[in-house]
JSON list of C-alpha atoms in Angstrom, two decimals:
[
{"chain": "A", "resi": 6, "resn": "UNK", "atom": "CA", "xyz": [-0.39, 97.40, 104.94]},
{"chain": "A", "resi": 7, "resn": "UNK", "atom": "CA", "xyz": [1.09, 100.62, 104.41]},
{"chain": "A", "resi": 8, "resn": "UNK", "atom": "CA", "xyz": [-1.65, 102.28, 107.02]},
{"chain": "A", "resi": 9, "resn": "UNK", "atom": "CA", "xyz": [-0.47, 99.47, 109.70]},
{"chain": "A", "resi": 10, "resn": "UNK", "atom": "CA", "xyz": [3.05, 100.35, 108.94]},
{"chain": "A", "resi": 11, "resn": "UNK", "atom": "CA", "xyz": [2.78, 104.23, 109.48]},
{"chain": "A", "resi": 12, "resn": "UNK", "atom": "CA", "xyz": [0.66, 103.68, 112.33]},
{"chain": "A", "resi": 13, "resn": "UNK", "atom": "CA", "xyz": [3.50, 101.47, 114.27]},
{"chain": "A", "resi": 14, "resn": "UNK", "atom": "CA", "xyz": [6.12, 103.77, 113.21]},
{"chain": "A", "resi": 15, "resn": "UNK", "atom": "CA", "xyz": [4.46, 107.05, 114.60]},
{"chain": "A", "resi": 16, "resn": "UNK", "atom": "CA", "xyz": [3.18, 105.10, 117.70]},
{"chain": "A", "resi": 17, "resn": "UNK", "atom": "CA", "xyz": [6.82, 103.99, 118.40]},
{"chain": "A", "resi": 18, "resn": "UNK", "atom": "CA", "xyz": [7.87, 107.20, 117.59]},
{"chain": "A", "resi": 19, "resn": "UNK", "atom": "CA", "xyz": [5.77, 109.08, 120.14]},
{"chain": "A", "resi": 20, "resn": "UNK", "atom": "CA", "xyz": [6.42, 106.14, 122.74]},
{"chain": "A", "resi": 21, "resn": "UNK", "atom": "CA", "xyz": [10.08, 106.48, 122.55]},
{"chain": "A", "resi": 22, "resn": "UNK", "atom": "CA", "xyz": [9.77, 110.25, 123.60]},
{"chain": "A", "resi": 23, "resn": "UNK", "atom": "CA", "xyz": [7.27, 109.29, 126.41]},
{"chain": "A", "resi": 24, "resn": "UNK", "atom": "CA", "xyz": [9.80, 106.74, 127.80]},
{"chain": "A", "resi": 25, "resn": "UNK", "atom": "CA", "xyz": [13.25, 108.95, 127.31]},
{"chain": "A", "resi": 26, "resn": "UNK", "atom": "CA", "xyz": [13.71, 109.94, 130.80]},
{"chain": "A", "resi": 27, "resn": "UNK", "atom": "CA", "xyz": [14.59, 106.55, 132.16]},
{"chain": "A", "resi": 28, "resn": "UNK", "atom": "CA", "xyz": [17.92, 105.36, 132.05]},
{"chain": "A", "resi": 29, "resn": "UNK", "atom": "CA", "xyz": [18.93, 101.78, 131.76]},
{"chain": "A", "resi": 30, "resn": "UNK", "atom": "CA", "xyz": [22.97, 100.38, 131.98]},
{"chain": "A", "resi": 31, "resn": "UNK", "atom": "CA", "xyz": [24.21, 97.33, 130.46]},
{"chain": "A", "resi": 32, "resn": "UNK", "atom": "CA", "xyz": [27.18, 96.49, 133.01]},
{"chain": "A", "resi": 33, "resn": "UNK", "atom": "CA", "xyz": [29.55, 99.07, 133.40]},
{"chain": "A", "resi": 34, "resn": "UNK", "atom": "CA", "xyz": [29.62, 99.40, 129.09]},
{"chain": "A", "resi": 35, "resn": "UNK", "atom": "CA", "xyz": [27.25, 102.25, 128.90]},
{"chain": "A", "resi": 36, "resn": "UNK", "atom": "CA", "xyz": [24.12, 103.95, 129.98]},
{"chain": "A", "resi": 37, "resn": "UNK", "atom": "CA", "xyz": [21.27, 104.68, 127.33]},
{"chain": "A", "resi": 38, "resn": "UNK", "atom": "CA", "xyz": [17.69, 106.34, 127.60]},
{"chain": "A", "resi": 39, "resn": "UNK", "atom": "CA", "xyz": [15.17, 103.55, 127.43]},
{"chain": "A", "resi": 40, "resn": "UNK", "atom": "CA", "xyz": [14.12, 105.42, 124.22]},
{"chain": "A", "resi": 41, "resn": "UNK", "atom": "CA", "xyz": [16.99, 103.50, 122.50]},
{"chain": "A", "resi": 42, "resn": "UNK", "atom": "CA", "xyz": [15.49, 100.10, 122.80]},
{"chain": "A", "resi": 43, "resn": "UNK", "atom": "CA", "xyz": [12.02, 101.40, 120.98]},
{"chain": "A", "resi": 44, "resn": "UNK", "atom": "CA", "xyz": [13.89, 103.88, 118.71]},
{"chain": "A", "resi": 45, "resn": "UNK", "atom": "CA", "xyz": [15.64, 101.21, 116.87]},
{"chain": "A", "resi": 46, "resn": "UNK", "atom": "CA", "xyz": [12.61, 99.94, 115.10]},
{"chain": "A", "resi": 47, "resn": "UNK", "atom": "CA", "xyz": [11.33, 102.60, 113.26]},
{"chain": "A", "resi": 48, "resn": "UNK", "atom": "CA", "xyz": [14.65, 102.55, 110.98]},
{"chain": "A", "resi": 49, "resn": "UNK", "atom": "CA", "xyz": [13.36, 98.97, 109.62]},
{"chain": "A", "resi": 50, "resn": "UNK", "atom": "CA", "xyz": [9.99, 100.20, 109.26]},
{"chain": "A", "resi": 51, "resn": "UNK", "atom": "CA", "xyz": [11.05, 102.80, 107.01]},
{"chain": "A", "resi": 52, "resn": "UNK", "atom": "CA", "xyz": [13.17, 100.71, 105.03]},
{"chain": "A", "resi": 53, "resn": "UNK", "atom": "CA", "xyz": [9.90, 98.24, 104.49]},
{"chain": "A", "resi": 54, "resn": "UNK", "atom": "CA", "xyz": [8.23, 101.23, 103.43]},
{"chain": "A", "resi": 55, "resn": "UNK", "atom": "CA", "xyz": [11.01, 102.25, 100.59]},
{"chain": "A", "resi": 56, "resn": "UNK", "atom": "CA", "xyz": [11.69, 98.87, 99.75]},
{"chain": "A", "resi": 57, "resn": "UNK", "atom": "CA", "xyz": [8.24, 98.41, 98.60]},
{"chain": "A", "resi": 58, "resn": "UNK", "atom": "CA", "xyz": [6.26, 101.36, 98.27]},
{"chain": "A", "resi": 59, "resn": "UNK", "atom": "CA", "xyz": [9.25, 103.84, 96.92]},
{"chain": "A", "resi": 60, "resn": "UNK", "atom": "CA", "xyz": [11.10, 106.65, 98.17]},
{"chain": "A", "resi": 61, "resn": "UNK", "atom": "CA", "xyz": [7.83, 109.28, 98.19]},
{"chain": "A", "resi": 62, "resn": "UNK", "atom": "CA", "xyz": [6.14, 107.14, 100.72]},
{"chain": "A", "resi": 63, "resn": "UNK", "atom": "CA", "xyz": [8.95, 106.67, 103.00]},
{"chain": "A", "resi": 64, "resn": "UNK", "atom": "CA", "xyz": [9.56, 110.50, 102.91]},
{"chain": "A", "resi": 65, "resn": "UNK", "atom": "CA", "xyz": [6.11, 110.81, 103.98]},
{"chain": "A", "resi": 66, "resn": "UNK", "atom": "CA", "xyz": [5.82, 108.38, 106.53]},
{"chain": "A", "resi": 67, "resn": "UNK", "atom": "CA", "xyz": [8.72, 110.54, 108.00]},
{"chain": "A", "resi": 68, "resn": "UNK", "atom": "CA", "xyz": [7.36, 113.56, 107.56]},
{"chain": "A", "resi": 69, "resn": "UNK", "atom": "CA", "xyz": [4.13, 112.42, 109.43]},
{"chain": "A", "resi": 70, "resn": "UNK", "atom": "CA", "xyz": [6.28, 111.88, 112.47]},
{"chain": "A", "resi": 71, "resn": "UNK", "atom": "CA", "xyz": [7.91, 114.87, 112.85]},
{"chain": "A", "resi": 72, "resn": "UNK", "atom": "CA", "xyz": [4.24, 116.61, 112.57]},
{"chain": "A", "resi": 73, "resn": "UNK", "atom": "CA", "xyz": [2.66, 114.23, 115.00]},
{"chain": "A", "resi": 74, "resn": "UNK", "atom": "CA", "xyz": [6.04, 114.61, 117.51]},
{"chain": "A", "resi": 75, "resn": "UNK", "atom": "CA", "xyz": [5.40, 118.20, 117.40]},
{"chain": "A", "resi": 76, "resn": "UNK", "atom": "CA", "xyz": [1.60, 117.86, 118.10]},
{"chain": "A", "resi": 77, "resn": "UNK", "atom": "CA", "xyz": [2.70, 115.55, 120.73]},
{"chain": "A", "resi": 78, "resn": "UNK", "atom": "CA", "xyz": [4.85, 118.41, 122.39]},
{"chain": "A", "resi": 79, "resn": "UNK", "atom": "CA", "xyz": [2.23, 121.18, 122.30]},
{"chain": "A", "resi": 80, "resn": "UNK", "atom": "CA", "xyz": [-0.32, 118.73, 124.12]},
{"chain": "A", "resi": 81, "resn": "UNK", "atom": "CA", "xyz": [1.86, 117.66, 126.18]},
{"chain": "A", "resi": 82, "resn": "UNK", "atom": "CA", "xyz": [2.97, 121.34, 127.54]},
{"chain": "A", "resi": 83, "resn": "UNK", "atom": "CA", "xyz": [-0.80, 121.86, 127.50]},
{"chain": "A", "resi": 84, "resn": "UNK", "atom": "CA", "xyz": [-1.41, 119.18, 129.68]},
{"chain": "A", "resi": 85, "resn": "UNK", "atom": "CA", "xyz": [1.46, 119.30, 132.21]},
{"chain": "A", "resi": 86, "resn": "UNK", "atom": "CA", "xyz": [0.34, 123.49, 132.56]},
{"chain": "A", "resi": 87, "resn": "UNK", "atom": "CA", "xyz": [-3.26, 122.73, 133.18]},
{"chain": "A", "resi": 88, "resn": "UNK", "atom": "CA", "xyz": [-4.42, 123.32, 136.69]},
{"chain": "A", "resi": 89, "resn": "UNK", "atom": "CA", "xyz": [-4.40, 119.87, 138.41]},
{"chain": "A", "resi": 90, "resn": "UNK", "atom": "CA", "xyz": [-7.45, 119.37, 140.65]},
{"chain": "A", "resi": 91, "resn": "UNK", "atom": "CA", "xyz": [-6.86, 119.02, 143.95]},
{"chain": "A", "resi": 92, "resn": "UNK", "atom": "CA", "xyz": [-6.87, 114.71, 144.31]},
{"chain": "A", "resi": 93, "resn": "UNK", "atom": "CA", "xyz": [-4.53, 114.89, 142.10]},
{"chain": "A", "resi": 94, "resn": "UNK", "atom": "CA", "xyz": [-1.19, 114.68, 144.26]},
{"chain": "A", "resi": 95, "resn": "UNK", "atom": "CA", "xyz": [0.80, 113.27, 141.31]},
{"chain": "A", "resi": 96, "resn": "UNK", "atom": "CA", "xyz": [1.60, 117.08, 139.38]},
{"chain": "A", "resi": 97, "resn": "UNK", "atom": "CA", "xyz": [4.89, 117.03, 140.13]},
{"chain": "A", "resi": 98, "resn": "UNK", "atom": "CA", "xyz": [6.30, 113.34, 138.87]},
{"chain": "A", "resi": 99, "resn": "UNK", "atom": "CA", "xyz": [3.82, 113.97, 135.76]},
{"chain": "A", "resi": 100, "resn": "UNK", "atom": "CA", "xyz": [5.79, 116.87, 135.04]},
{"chain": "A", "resi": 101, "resn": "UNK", "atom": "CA", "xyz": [9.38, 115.16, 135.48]},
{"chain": "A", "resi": 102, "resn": "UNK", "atom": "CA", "xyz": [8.55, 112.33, 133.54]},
{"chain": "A", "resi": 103, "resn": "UNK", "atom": "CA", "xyz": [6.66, 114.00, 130.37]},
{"chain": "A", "resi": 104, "resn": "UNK", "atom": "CA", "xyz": [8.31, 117.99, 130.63]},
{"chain": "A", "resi": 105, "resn": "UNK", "atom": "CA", "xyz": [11.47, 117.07, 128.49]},
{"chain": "A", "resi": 106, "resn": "UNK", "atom": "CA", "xyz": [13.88, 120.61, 128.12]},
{"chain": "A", "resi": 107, "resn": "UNK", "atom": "CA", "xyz": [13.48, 122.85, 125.21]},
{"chain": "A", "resi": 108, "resn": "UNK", "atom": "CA", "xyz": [17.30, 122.30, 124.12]},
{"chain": "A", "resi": 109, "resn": "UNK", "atom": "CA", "xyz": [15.74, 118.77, 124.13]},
{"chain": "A", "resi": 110, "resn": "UNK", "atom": "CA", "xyz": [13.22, 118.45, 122.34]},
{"chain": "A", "resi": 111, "resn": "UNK", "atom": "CA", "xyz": [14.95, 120.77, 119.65]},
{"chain": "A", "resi": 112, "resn": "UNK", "atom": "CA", "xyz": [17.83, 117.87, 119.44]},
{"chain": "A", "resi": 113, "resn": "UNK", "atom": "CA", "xyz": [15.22, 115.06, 119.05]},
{"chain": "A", "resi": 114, "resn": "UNK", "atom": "CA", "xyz": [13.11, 116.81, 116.66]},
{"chain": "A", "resi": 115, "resn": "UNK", "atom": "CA", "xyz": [16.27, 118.06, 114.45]},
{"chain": "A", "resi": 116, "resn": "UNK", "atom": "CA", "xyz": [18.29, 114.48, 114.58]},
{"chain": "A", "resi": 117, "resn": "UNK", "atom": "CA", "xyz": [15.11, 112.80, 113.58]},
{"chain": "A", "resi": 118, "resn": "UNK", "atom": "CA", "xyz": [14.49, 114.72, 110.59]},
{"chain": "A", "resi": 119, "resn": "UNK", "atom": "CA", "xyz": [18.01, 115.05, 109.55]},
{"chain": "A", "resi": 120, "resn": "UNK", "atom": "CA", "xyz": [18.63, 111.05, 109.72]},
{"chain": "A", "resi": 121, "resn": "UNK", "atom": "CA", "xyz": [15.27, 109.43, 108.54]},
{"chain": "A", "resi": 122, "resn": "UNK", "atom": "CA", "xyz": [15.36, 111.45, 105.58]},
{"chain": "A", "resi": 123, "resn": "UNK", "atom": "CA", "xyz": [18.67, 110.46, 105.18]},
{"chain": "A", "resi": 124, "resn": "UNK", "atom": "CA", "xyz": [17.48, 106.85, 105.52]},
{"chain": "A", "resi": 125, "resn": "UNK", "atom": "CA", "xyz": [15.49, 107.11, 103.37]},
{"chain": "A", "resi": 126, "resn": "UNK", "atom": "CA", "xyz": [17.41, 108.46, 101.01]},
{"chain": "A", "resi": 127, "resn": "UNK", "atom": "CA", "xyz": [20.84, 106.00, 101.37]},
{"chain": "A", "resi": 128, "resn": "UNK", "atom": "CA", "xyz": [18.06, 103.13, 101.11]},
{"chain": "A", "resi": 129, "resn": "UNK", "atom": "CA", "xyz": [16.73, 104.57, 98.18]},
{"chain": "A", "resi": 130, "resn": "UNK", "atom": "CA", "xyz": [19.67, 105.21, 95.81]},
{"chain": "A", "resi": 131, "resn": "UNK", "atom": "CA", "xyz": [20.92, 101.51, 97.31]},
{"chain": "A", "resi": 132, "resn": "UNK", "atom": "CA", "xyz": [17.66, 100.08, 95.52]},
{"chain": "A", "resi": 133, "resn": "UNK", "atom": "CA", "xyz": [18.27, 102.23, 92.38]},
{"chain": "A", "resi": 134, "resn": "UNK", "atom": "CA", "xyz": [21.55, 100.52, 92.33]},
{"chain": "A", "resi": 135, "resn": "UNK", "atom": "CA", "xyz": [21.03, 97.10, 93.25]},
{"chain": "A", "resi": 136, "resn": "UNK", "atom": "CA", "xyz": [17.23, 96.56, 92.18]},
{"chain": "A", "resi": 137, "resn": "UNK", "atom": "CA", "xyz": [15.62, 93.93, 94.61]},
{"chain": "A", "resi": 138, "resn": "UNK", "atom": "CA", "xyz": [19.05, 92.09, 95.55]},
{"chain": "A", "resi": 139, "resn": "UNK", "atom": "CA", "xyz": [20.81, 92.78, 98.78]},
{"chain": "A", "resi": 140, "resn": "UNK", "atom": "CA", "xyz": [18.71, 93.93, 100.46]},
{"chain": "A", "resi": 141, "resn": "UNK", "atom": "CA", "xyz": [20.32, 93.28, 103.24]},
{"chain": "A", "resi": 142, "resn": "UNK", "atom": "CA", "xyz": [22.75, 95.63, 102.65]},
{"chain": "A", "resi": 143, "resn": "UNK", "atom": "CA", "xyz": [20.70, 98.57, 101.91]},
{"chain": "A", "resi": 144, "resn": "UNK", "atom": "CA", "xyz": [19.09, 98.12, 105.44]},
{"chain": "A", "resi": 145, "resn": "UNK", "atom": "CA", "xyz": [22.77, 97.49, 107.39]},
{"chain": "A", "resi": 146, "resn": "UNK", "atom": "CA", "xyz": [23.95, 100.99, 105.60]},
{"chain": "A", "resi": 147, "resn": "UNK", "atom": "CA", "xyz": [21.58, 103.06, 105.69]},
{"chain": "A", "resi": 148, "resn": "UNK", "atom": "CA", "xyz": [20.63, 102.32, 109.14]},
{"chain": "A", "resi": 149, "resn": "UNK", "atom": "CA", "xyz": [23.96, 102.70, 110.80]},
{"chain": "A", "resi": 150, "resn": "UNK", "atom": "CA", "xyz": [24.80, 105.56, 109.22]},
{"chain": "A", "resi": 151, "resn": "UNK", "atom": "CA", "xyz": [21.46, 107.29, 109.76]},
{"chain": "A", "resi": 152, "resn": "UNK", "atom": "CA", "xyz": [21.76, 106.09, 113.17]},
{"chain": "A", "resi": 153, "resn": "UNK", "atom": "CA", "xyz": [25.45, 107.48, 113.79]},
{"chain": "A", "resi": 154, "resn": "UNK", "atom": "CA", "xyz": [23.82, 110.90, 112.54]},
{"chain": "A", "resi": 155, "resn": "UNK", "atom": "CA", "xyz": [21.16, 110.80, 114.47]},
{"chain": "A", "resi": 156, "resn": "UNK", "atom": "CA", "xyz": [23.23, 110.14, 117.81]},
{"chain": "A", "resi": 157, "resn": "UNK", "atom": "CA", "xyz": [25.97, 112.62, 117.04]},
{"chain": "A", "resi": 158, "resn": "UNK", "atom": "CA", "xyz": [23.39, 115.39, 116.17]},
{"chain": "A", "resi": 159, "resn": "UNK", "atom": "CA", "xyz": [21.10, 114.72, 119.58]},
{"chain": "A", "resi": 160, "resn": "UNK", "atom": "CA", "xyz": [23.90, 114.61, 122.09]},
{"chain": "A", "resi": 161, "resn": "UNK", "atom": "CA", "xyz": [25.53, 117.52, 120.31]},
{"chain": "A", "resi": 162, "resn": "UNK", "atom": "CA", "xyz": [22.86, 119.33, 120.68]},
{"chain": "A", "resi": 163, "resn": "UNK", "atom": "CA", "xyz": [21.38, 118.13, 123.96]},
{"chain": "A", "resi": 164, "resn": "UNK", "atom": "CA", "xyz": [24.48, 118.13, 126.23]},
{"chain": "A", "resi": 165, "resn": "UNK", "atom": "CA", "xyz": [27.40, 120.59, 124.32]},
{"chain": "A", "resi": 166, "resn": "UNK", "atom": "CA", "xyz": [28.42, 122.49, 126.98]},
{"chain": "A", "resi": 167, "resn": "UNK", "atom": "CA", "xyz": [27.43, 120.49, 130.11]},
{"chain": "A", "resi": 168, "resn": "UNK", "atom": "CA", "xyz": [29.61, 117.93, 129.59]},
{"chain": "A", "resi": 169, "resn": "UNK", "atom": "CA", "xyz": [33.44, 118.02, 128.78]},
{"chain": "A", "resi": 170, "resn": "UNK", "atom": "CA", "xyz": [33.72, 116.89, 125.04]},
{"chain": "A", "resi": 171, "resn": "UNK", "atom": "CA", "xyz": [35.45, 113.80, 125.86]},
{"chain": "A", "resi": 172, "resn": "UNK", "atom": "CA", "xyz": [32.03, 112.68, 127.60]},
{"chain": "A", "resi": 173, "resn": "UNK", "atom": "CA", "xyz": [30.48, 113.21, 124.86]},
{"chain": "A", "resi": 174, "resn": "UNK", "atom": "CA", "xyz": [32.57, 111.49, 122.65]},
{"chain": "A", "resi": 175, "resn": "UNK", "atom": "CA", "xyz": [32.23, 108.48, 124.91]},
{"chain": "A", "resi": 176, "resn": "UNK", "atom": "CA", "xyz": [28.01, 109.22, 125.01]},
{"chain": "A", "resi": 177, "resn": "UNK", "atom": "CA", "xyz": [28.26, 109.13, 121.15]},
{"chain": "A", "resi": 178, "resn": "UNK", "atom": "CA", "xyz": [30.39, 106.14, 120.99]},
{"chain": "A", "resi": 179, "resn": "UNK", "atom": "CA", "xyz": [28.28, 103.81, 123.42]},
{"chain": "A", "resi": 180, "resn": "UNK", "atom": "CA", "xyz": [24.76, 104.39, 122.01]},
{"chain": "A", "resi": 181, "resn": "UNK", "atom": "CA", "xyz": [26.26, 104.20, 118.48]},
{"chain": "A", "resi": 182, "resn": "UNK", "atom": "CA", "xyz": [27.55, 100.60, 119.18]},
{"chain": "A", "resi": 183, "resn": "UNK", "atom": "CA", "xyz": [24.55, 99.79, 120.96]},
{"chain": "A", "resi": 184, "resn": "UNK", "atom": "CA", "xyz": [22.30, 100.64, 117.45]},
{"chain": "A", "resi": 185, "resn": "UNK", "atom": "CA", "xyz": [25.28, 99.26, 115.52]},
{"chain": "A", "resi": 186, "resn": "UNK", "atom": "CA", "xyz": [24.55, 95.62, 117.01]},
{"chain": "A", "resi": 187, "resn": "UNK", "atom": "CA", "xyz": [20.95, 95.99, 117.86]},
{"chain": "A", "resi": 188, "resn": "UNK", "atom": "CA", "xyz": [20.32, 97.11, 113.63]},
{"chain": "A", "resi": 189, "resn": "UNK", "atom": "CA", "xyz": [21.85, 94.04, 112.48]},
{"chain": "A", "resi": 190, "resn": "UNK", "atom": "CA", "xyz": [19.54, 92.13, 114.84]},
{"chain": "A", "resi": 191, "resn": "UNK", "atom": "CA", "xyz": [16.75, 93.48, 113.20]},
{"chain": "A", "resi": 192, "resn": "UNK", "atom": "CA", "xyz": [17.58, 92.70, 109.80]},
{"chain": "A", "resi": 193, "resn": "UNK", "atom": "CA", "xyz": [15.04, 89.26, 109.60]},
{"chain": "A", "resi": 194, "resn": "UNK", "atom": "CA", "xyz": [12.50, 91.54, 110.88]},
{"chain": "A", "resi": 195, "resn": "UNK", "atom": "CA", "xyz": [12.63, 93.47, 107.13]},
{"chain": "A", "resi": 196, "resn": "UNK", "atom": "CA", "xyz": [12.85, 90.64, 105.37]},
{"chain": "A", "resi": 197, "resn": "UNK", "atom": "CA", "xyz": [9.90, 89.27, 107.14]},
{"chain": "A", "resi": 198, "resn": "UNK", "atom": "CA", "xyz": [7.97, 92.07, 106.61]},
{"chain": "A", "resi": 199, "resn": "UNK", "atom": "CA", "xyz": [9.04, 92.58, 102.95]},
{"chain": "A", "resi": 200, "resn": "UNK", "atom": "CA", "xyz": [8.20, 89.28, 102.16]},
{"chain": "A", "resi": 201, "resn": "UNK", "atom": "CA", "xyz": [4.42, 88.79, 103.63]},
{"chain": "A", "resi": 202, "resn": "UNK", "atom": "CA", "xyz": [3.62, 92.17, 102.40]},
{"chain": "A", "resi": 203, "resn": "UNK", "atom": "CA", "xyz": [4.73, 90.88, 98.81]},
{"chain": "A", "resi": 204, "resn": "UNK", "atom": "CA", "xyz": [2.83, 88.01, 99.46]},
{"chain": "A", "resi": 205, "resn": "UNK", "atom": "CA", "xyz": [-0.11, 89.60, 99.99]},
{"chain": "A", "resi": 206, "resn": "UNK", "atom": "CA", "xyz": [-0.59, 92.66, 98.16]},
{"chain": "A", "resi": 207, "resn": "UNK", "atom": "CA", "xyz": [-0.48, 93.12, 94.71]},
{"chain": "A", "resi": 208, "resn": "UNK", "atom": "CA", "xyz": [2.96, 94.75, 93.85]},
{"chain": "A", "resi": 209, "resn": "UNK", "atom": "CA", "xyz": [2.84, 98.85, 93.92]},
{"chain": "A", "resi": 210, "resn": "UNK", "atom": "CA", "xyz": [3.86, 100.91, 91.10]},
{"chain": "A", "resi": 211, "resn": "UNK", "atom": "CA", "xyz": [6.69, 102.42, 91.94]},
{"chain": "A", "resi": 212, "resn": "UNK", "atom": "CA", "xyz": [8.61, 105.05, 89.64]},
{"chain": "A", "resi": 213, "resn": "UNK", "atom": "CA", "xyz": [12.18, 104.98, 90.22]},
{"chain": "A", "resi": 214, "resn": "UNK", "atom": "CA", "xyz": [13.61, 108.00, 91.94]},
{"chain": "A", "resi": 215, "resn": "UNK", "atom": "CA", "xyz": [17.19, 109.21, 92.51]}
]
């Protein structure tokens, strides 16, 4: 289960960065990348992973993602400076849609590493503490707080200086509800998962780790 796991959470990974550029608004409350919606997901995956393989696999599920978003980029760049032959009349919305900025990509790249591995690592010492109860809580708390890390970082880093800070305050403060609510939602999805995988695999050896 653990392939099928790290194969979802890279695919929704690189989706998520494929789908970025298109904006959605929920009434007049706030308007998020379309990223958001598949973003949200890959928080309970890790969590699955930590919950029942341990902290080293979570750590390098994560780390797997940041190597395959880089590869991503690179082929990407690769593709959108190839030479496009001459029926194809489509080189300039390929480019909008998939050439993301370099300030960017740097944001994405940075908030994801900085607030998976802190997932990972809130989950973890939650688990040490707790053992298999609550888990529940362990997913609520390290999730919004990775989350909230992961949003300040990005727009910090994406939009400082383009925006007067107040807008960026408010940018932060939308999308942070938004994966406040939606993470909570999720929370049967981890138990579900937690449970058939315990069901169905013999249980890992896991060393405890701080």
């Amino acid at each position: 289960m653990i392939l099928y796991l790290n194969g979802i959470y890279v695919g929704l990974l690189i989706l998520a960065n494929i789908v970025a550029v298109k904006l959605f608004s929920i009434g007049d409350f706030a308007i998020l990348p379309a990223a958001v919606i598949i973003y949200i997901f890959t928080y309970p995956i890790i969590d699955v992973i930590v919950e029942v393989y341990g902290k080293k696999e979570g750590q390098k599920t994560v780390y797997a993602g940041l190597i395959m978003q880089v590869l991503a980029v690179l082929f990407i760049i690769i593709a959108v400076h190839l030479p496009a032959a001459p029926v194809f009349r489509n080189q300039e919305s390929f480019e909008t849609i998939l050439n993301g900025s370099f300030r960017v990509i740097i944001a994405s790249l940075l908030s994801y590493a900085i607030s998976q591995n802190l997932d990972v690592f809130v989950f973890n010492r939650l688990k040490s503490k707790h053992g298999q109860k609550k888990l529940w809580l362990r997913n609520n708390a390290s999730t919004m707080l990775s989350q909230l890390v992961d949003t300040t970082i990005f727009i910090a880093i994406a939009f400082y200086g383009t925006m007067p800070v107040a807008v960026l305050g408010g940018l932060i403060l939308t999308q942070y509800i938004f994966k406040f609510f939606a993470s909570i939602l999720v929370t049967p999805l981890v138990y579900l998962f937690v449970h058939l995988i315990r069901r169905q695999e013999p249980a890992p050896i896991v060393q405890k780790e701080m």
